[in-house]
mmCIF file of C-alpha atoms in Angstrom:
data_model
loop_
_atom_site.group_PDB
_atom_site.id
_atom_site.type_symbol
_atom_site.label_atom_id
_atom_site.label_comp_id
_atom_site.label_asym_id
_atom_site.label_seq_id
_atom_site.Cartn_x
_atom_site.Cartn_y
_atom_site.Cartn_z
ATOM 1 C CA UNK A 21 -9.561 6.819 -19.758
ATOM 2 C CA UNK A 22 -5.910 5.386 -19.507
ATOM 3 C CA UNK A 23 -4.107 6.575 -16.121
ATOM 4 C CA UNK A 24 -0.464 6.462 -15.269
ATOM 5 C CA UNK A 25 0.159 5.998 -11.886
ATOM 6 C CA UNK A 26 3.718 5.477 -10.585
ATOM 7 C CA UNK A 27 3.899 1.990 -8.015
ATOM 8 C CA UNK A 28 6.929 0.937 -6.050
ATOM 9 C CA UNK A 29 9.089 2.833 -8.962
ATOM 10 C CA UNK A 30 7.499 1.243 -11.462
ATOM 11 C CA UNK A 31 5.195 3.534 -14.171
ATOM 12 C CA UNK A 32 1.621 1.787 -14.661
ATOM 13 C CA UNK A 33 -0.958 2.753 -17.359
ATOM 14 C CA UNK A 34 -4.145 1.158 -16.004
ATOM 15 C CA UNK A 35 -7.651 2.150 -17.822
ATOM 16 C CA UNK A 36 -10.232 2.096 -14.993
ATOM 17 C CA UNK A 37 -12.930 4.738 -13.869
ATOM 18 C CA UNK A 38 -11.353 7.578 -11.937
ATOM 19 C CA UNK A 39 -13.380 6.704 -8.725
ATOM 20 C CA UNK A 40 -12.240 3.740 -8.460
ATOM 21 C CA UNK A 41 -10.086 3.007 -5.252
ATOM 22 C CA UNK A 42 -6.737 2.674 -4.856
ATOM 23 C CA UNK A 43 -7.222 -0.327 -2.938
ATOM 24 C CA UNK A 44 -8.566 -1.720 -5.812
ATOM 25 C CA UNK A 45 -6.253 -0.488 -8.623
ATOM 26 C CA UNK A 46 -3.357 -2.257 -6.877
ATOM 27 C CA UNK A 47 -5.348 -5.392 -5.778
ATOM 28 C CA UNK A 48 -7.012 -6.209 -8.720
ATOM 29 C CA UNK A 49 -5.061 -4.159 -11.824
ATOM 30 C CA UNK A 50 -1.548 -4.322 -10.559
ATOM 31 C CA UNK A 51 -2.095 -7.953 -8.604
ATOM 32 C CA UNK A 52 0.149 -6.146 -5.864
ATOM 33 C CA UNK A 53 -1.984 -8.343 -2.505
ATOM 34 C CA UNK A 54 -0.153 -6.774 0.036
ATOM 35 C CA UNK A 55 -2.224 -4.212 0.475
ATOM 36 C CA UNK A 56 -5.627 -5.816 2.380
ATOM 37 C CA UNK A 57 -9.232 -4.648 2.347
ATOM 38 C CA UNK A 58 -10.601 -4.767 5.954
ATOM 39 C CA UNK A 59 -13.145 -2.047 6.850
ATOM 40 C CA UNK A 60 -13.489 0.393 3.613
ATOM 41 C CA UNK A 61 -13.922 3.199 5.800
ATOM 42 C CA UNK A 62 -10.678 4.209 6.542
ATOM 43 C CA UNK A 63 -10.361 3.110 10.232
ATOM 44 C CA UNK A 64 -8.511 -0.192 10.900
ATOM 45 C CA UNK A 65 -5.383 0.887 8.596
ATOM 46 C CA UNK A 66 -5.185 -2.621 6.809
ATOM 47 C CA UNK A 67 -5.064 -0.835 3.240
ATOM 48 C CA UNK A 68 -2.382 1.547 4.131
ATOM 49 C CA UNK A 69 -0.061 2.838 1.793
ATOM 50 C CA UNK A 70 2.348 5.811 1.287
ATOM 51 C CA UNK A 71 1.669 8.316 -1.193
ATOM 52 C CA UNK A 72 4.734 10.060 -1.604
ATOM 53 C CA UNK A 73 6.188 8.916 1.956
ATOM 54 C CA UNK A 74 2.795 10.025 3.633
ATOM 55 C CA UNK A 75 0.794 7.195 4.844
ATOM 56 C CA UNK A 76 -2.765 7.048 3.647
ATOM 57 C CA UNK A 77 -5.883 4.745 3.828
ATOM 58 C CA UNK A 78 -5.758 3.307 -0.134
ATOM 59 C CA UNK A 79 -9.223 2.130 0.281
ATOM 60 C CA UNK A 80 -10.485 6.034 0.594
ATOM 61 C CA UNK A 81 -7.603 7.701 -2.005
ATOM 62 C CA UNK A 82 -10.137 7.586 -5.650
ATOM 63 C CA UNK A 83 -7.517 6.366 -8.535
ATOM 64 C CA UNK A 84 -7.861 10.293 -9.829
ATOM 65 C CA UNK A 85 -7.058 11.852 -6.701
ATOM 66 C CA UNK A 86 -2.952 9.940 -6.972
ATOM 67 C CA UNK A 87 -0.936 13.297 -7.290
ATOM 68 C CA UNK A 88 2.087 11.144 -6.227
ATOM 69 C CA UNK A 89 4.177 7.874 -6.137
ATOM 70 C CA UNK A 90 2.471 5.187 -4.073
ATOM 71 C CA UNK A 91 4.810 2.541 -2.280
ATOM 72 C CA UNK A 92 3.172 -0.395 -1.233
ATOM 73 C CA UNK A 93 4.594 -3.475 1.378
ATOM 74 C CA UNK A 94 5.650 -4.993 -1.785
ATOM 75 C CA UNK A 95 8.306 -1.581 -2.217
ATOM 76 C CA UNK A 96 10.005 -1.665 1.135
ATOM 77 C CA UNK A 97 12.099 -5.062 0.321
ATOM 78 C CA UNK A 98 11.520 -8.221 -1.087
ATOM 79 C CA UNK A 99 11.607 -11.864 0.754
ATOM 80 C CA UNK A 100 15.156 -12.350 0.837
ATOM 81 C CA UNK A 101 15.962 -9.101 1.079
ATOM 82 C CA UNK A 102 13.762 -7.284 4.107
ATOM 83 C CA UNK A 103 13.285 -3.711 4.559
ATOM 84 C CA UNK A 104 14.945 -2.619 8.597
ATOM 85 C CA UNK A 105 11.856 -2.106 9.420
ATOM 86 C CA UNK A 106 10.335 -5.536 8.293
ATOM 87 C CA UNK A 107 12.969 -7.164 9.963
ATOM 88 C CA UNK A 108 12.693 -5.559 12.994
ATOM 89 C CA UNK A 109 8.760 -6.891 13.265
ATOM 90 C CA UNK A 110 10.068 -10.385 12.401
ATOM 91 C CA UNK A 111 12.962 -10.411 14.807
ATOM 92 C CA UNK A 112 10.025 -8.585 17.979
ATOM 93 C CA UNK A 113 7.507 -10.948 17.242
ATOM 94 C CA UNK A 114 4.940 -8.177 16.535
ATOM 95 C CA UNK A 115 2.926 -9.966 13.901
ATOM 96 C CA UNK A 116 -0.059 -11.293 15.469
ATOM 97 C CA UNK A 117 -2.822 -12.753 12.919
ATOM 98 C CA UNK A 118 -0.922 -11.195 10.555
ATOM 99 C CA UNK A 119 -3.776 -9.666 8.128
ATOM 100 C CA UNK A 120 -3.490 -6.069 9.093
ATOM 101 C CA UNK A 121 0.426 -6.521 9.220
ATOM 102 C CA UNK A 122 1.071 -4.965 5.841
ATOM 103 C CA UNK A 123 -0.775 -1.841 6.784
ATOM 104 C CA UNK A 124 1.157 -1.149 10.047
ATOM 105 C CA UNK A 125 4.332 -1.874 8.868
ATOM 106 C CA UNK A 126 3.363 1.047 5.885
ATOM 107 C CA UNK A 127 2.205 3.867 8.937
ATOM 108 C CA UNK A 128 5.090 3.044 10.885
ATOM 109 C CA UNK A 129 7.519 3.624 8.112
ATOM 110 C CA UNK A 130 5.796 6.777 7.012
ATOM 111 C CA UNK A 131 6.971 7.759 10.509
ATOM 112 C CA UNK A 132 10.294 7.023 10.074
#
């Protein structure tokens, strides 16, 4: 059944099982990569998003359980144009492999 889900301001209609996680939804229907698999249990972070400013683990949040808009590391700025925050982990040298990077950057602006 046809969803809506609202992504970085942007409306989406995607037509995928209800149980299917967020994680996935972005990754693989909205091609929004930011957003990294690493555990699937919630406890590294690397699939963090914000559901309506509140950070969650997308790779736990089921597709029907979205009650709001979802802002990914793709919706806090863009390459040429980096959020504060963003910047401020580029200009610290906080980045260390850099996998999980998306996902912290996402809890520590939830925080802000």
């Amino acid at each position: 059944m046809p969803t809506q889900i609202t992504v970085n301001g942007t409306v989406h209609t995607v037509d995928l099982p209800g149980e299917v996680p967020l994680l996935w939804v972005l990754r693989d229907a909205l091609n929004l990569t930011g957003t990294k698999y690493g555990c699937g249990v919630a406890a590294c972070g690397a699939c963090t998003v914000q559901m309506d400013g509140e950070a969650v683990r997308s790779c736990q949040v089921a597709l029907e359980d979205v009650t709001g808009e979802i802002t990914t590391i793709e919706g806090l700025g863009t390459p040429d144009a980096l959020a504060v925050l963003q910047q401020a982990w580029v200009d610290h040298q906080v980045a260390q492999c850099g996998y999980c990077q998306s996902g912290q950057i996402m809890q520590a602006a939830a925080l802000l």
